[in-house]
Coordinates of C-alpha atoms in Angstrom, one line a residue:
M1 CA 41.5 108.1 -74.0
R2 CA 39.9 111.1 -76.4
Y3 CA 37.3 113.1 -75.3
I4 CA 34.9 114.2 -77.3
I5 CA 33.4 117.5 -75.7
I6 CA 29.7 117.8 -77.1
G7 CA 29.0 121.5 -76.3
A8 CA 32.0 123.2 -75.9
G9 CA 30.1 126.3 -73.8
A10 CA 30.7 127.0 -70.4
V11 CA 30.8 123.7 -68.5
G12 CA 32.1 122.0 -71.5
G13 CA 34.6 124.4 -72.3
V14 CA 36.0 124.4 -69.0
V15 CA 36.1 120.6 -68.6
G16 CA 37.7 120.5 -71.9
G17 CA 40.1 123.2 -71.7
R18 CA 41.5 121.8 -68.0
L19 CA 41.5 118.0 -69.4
A20 CA 43.8 119.6 -72.3
G21 CA 45.8 121.5 -69.6
G22 CA 46.2 118.0 -68.0
G23 CA 47.7 116.2 -71.1
C24 CA 44.4 114.7 -72.2
E25 CA 43.7 114.2 -76.1
V26 CA 40.2 116.7 -76.6
V27 CA 38.3 117.6 -79.4
L28 CA 35.9 120.2 -79.1
V29 CA 32.1 120.4 -80.5
A30 CA 30.5 123.5 -81.1
R31 CA 28.4 125.2 -83.6
G32 CA 27.8 128.7 -85.0
A33 CA 29.8 131.8 -83.2
Q34 CA 31.2 129.5 -80.8
Y35 CA 32.6 127.1 -83.5
A36 CA 34.1 129.8 -85.4
A37 CA 36.0 131.3 -82.4
L38 CA 37.1 128.3 -81.3
R39 CA 38.4 126.8 -84.8
D40 CA 40.1 130.8 -85.4
G41 CA 41.6 131.7 -82.3
G42 CA 41.6 128.1 -80.0
L43 CA 40.0 127.7 -76.7
R44 CA 40.8 130.6 -74.1
L45 CA 40.2 129.6 -70.7
R46 CA 40.3 132.1 -67.9
V47 CA 41.2 130.7 -64.0
P48 CA 42.5 131.9 -61.6
D49 CA 46.0 130.2 -62.3
G50 CA 45.9 132.4 -65.1
E51 CA 44.4 132.6 -68.5
F52 CA 45.1 129.7 -71.2
T53 CA 44.9 129.3 -74.7
H54 CA 44.3 125.6 -76.1
R55 CA 44.5 125.0 -80.0
L56 CA 42.5 122.1 -80.1
P57 CA 40.4 120.3 -83.0
V58 CA 37.3 121.6 -83.4
V59 CA 34.0 120.1 -85.2
D60 CA 30.5 120.8 -85.7
G61 CA 29.4 117.0 -85.8
P62 CA 30.3 114.1 -86.3
A63 CA 31.0 114.1 -89.8
G64 CA 34.2 116.0 -88.7
L65 CA 35.5 113.3 -87.4
G66 CA 34.8 110.6 -89.7
T67 CA 34.7 107.1 -88.4
L68 CA 35.6 107.7 -84.2
R69 CA 37.9 106.2 -82.3
A70 CA 37.2 102.8 -79.8
D71 CA 38.9 104.8 -76.9
D72 CA 36.5 107.7 -77.4
V73 CA 34.6 109.3 -74.7
L74 CA 32.0 111.5 -75.6
V75 CA 31.1 113.9 -73.0
L76 CA 27.6 115.5 -73.6
A77 CA 27.8 119.3 -72.3
V78 CA 24.9 120.7 -73.9
K79 CA 21.6 122.2 -72.2
T80 CA 19.2 119.4 -71.4
Q81 CA 16.6 120.8 -74.3
D82 CA 19.6 120.7 -76.5
T83 CA 19.9 116.6 -75.8
Q84 CA 18.0 114.7 -78.0
A85 CA 19.4 116.6 -81.2
A86 CA 23.0 115.6 -79.9
L87 CA 21.9 111.9 -79.3
D88 CA 20.4 111.9 -82.7
A89 CA 23.5 113.4 -84.2
W90 CA 26.3 111.3 -82.4
G91 CA 24.5 107.8 -81.8
P92 CA 24.9 106.5 -85.2
A93 CA 28.6 107.7 -85.8
P94 CA 30.3 104.8 -86.6
V95 CA 33.3 103.3 -84.4
A96 CA 36.7 102.1 -85.9
G97 CA 36.1 98.0 -85.5
G98 CA 32.3 98.1 -86.3
G99 CA 29.5 99.3 -84.8
T100 CA 28.4 103.0 -83.3
A101 CA 28.9 105.0 -80.7
A102 CA 25.4 104.5 -79.4
G103 CA 26.3 100.8 -79.3
R104 CA 30.1 101.0 -78.2
L105 CA 31.4 104.2 -76.7
P106 CA 30.7 105.4 -73.1
L107 CA 28.6 108.7 -73.2
L108 CA 29.0 110.9 -70.0
C109 CA 26.7 113.3 -69.3
A110 CA 27.8 116.6 -67.5
Q111 CA 24.3 118.3 -67.3
N112 CA 22.0 119.9 -64.9
G113 CA 19.0 118.0 -63.9
V114 CA 18.2 114.0 -64.1
E115 CA 16.7 113.7 -67.7
G116 CA 19.4 113.8 -70.0
Q117 CA 21.2 111.0 -69.0
R118 CA 17.8 108.9 -69.0
M119 CA 16.9 110.4 -72.7
A120 CA 20.6 108.9 -73.6
L121 CA 19.7 105.4 -72.3
R122 CA 17.4 105.0 -74.9
T123 CA 19.7 104.8 -77.5
F124 CA 23.2 104.6 -76.1
R125 CA 24.3 101.6 -74.0
H126 CA 26.9 102.9 -71.7
V127 CA 25.6 106.1 -70.1
Y128 CA 27.3 107.5 -67.1
G129 CA 26.2 110.5 -65.1
V130 CA 28.0 113.4 -63.2
C131 CA 26.8 115.8 -60.6
V132 CA 28.3 119.2 -61.9
W133 CA 29.4 121.3 -59.3
L134 CA 31.4 123.7 -61.3
P135 CA 31.0 127.8 -61.3
A136 CA 31.6 128.3 -65.2
T137 CA 31.0 131.1 -67.4
F138 CA 30.6 131.8 -70.8
V139 CA 32.2 134.9 -71.2
E140 CA 32.1 135.6 -75.1
P141 CA 32.6 133.1 -78.2
G142 CA 36.0 131.5 -77.9
V143 CA 36.3 132.5 -73.9
V144 CA 34.9 130.7 -71.0
S145 CA 36.0 130.8 -66.9
A146 CA 35.7 129.3 -64.0
A147 CA 36.5 130.9 -60.9
G148 CA 36.5 127.9 -58.3
S149 CA 40.1 127.6 -56.5
P150 CA 41.8 126.1 -55.5
L151 CA 40.1 123.1 -57.4
T152 CA 38.1 124.2 -60.4
G153 CA 35.2 121.6 -59.8
I154 CA 33.7 118.6 -58.0
L155 CA 32.4 116.2 -60.1
H156 CA 30.7 113.0 -59.0
L157 CA 30.5 110.3 -61.6
G158 CA 29.0 106.7 -61.7
R159 CA 27.3 104.3 -64.0
Y160 CA 23.6 105.1 -65.1
P161 CA 21.1 104.2 -63.8
W162 CA 23.8 102.7 -60.7
G163 CA 26.9 101.6 -59.9
T164 CA 30.6 101.9 -61.0
D165 CA 33.1 100.6 -63.6
E166 CA 36.7 100.5 -64.7
T167 CA 35.7 103.0 -68.0
V168 CA 34.4 105.3 -65.1
R169 CA 37.5 105.1 -62.5
L170 CA 39.8 105.7 -65.5
I171 CA 37.7 109.1 -66.4
A172 CA 38.2 110.3 -62.9
D173 CA 41.7 109.5 -62.9
D174 CA 42.2 112.2 -66.2
L175 CA 39.7 114.4 -64.3
E176 CA 41.9 114.3 -60.8
K177 CA 44.8 115.3 -63.0
A178 CA 43.0 118.2 -64.4
R179 CA 42.1 120.4 -61.4
F180 CA 38.6 118.6 -60.5
E181 CA 37.7 116.2 -57.7
A182 CA 36.1 113.5 -59.5
P183 CA 34.6 110.6 -56.5
V184 CA 33.3 107.5 -58.5
V185 CA 30.0 106.3 -56.4
P186 CA 27.8 103.7 -57.0
D187 CA 24.9 106.1 -55.9
L188 CA 25.3 109.3 -58.1
A189 CA 21.4 109.7 -58.1
R190 CA 21.8 110.9 -54.6
W191 CA 24.4 113.6 -55.4
Q192 CA 22.1 114.7 -58.5
Y193 CA 18.8 115.3 -56.8
A194 CA 20.5 117.3 -54.1
K195 CA 22.1 119.4 -57.0
L196 CA 18.4 119.6 -58.2
L197 CA 16.9 121.2 -55.2
A198 CA 20.1 123.7 -55.2
N199 CA 18.9 124.3 -59.1
L200 CA 15.6 125.2 -58.3
A201 CA 16.9 128.9 -57.5
N202 CA 18.2 129.0 -61.0
A203 CA 14.8 130.4 -62.3
V204 CA 14.3 132.8 -59.4
E205 CA 17.7 134.3 -60.5
A206 CA 16.9 134.7 -64.1
V207 CA 13.7 136.1 -63.6
T208 CA 14.2 138.8 -60.7
G209 CA 18.2 138.9 -60.9
P210 CA 20.6 137.9 -57.9
V211 CA 19.5 135.7 -55.0
E212 CA 20.2 138.5 -52.3
G213 CA 18.9 139.5 -49.2
E214 CA 16.2 138.1 -46.6
A215 CA 13.7 138.4 -49.0
A216 CA 14.9 136.4 -51.8
L217 CA 16.3 133.9 -49.7
E218 CA 13.2 133.1 -48.0
F219 CA 11.4 132.7 -51.2
V220 CA 14.0 130.6 -52.7
E221 CA 13.8 128.4 -49.4
R222 CA 9.9 128.1 -50.1
V223 CA 10.6 126.9 -53.5
R224 CA 13.1 124.1 -52.1
A225 CA 10.9 123.2 -49.5
E226 CA 8.1 122.3 -52.3
G227 CA 11.0 120.2 -54.3
T228 CA 11.7 118.4 -51.1
A229 CA 8.2 117.7 -50.1
V230 CA 7.9 115.8 -53.5
L231 CA 11.4 114.0 -53.4
D232 CA 10.1 112.5 -50.0
T233 CA 7.1 111.7 -51.6
A234 CA 8.3 110.1 -54.1
G235 CA 11.0 108.1 -52.0
I236 CA 13.8 110.0 -53.5
A237 CA 16.9 109.9 -51.5
Y238 CA 19.3 113.0 -51.9
T239 CA 22.4 114.0 -49.7
S240 CA 21.7 116.4 -47.0
P241 CA 23.3 119.9 -46.9
E242 CA 25.7 118.2 -44.3
E243 CA 26.9 115.8 -46.6
Q244 CA 27.6 118.3 -49.0
R245 CA 29.2 120.7 -47.2
A246 CA 31.4 118.2 -45.7
R247 CA 32.5 116.9 -48.9
R248 CA 32.8 120.3 -50.2
G249 CA 34.6 122.1 -47.7
D250 CA 36.8 124.9 -48.9
K251 CA 38.1 122.9 -51.9
V252 CA 35.8 125.1 -54.7
T253 CA 36.0 128.8 -53.6
L254 CA 35.1 131.6 -56.2
V255 CA 38.1 134.1 -56.5
P256 CA 37.2 137.1 -58.6
L257 CA 38.8 137.0 -62.2
A258 CA 39.5 139.8 -64.3
N259 CA 37.7 140.2 -67.5
A260 CA 35.7 137.3 -66.8
P261 CA 32.6 138.5 -64.3
R262 CA 30.6 135.4 -62.9
G263 CA 27.2 137.2 -63.4
G264 CA 25.0 134.3 -62.9
G265 CA 23.8 130.5 -63.1
S266 CA 23.2 128.8 -65.9
S267 CA 19.9 130.2 -66.7
W268 CA 20.9 133.5 -66.0
Q269 CA 23.4 133.1 -68.6
S270 CA 20.8 131.7 -71.7
L271 CA 18.9 134.8 -71.2
V272 CA 21.8 137.1 -71.3
R273 CA 22.9 135.2 -74.4
G274 CA 19.3 135.3 -75.8
T275 CA 19.3 131.7 -76.7
G276 CA 15.7 131.6 -76.9
T277 CA 15.7 128.7 -74.6
V278 CA 16.3 127.9 -70.5
E279 CA 16.8 124.8 -68.7
A280 CA 13.4 125.2 -66.5
D281 CA 12.0 122.7 -68.0
Y282 CA 13.9 120.1 -66.6
L283 CA 14.7 121.6 -63.3
N284 CA 11.7 123.3 -61.8
G285 CA 9.7 121.1 -64.5
E286 CA 11.2 118.1 -62.8
I287 CA 9.7 118.8 -59.6
A288 CA 6.4 119.6 -61.2
L289 CA 6.2 116.6 -63.1
L290 CA 7.4 114.7 -59.7
G291 CA 4.5 116.4 -58.2
R292 CA 1.8 115.4 -60.5
L293 CA 2.9 111.9 -60.6
H294 CA 3.0 111.7 -56.9
G295 CA 0.0 113.8 -55.9
V296 CA 1.9 116.9 -54.6
P297 CA 0.9 120.2 -55.6
T298 CA 4.0 122.4 -56.7
P299 CA 2.2 125.9 -57.4
L300 CA 6.0 127.6 -56.9
N301 CA 8.0 125.4 -59.3
E302 CA 5.2 125.8 -61.9
L303 CA 5.0 129.4 -61.7
L304 CA 8.7 129.4 -62.2
Q305 CA 9.0 127.1 -65.2
H306 CA 6.7 129.1 -66.9
L307 CA 8.1 132.5 -66.2
A308 CA 11.5 131.3 -67.0
S309 CA 10.3 129.6 -70.1
T310 CA 8.2 132.7 -71.4
F311 CA 11.3 134.9 -70.3
A312 CA 13.6 132.8 -72.5
R313 CA 11.3 132.5 -75.6
E314 CA 10.2 136.1 -75.6
R315 CA 13.9 137.3 -75.0
R316 CA 12.9 139.4 -72.0
E317 CA 15.9 140.9 -70.0
A318 CA 17.3 138.7 -67.4
G319 CA 16.4 139.8 -63.9
S320 CA 13.7 142.4 -65.1
M321 CA 10.9 141.3 -63.1
P322 CA 11.3 142.7 -59.4
L323 CA 10.9 140.2 -56.4
S324 CA 8.0 141.6 -55.0
E325 CA 6.0 140.7 -58.1
L326 CA 7.1 137.4 -58.2
V327 CA 6.1 136.9 -54.4
R328 CA 3.1 138.2 -55.3
L329 CA 2.4 135.8 -58.2
A330 CA 3.7 132.9 -56.2
D331 CA 1.2 133.6 -53.2
E332 CA -1.7 133.8 -55.8
A333 CA -1.0 130.5 -57.2
E334 CA -0.1 128.8 -53.7
A335 CA -3.9 130.3 -52.8
A336 CA -5.5 128.7 -56.0
V337 CA -4.3 125.5 -55.1
A338 CA -5.3 125.8 -51.4
E339 CA -8.9 126.7 -52.4

């Protein structure tokens, strides 16, 4: 199989680099400065076992590959807000022997949240989901890092909306050879919704900085409690913290990397890079949507969705709001709902 990594940023770059290091055929898809850096200097992957440069084919869209191969696997690693544009570009791409990518090729959604794969299923026939436990960082154009050791990450895989098949098992085999644990599960959504609850803190980090200290941790617990109340009311299953800890163990321990500081999560990185967008609409916004559908107030997640999106749109400095100010706004939002 040939893996086409659509969105060779932090997660996509690390997955692509590790797959290439494991002997798989990989094509990277990127735009702008990242495309130019990957084309001219290759993909530089910084991990605990060293720095590796992978000279891989790089394109900025399907036209750069011409007719796709029947054994291609599309790995969608763009942020959810960029999903539709990627689907529109790659879905109609012709495949050798007839048909299109949307009709014939497997599409693996390696994204945060739960919406990207649902969007994909509108046009792609063979959609697979990933629960991404992968601490990855976009260091600079052409350079990505992953600090996890002894494994780079844990990527639960499954068909979307449910089930497993031989294709996903073959993909898992390749990932297992590339320093990942890749459990194939029929109930992938349980793992993804648990990860969604964890990702609700991304907006807190993006707006106020690292989630450290008692006050920050207590606030994050309030935000996640709102999320669990929504999922419970909606009847949506999610794995428990105990089940997650049992699976992770000490398999992905963060190791300090020279010249590749972790910094923060995906939303924090988006603000630092000044991309103009952030994932909050599909993380905290997913909880807000479910809350409205099922009659559960979600003032904290609605506030975080608004603040993170505003920070991105206005190019505000990541972490520049004092935690005390965020807590004050949250208390006011909760009080307004209670009135």
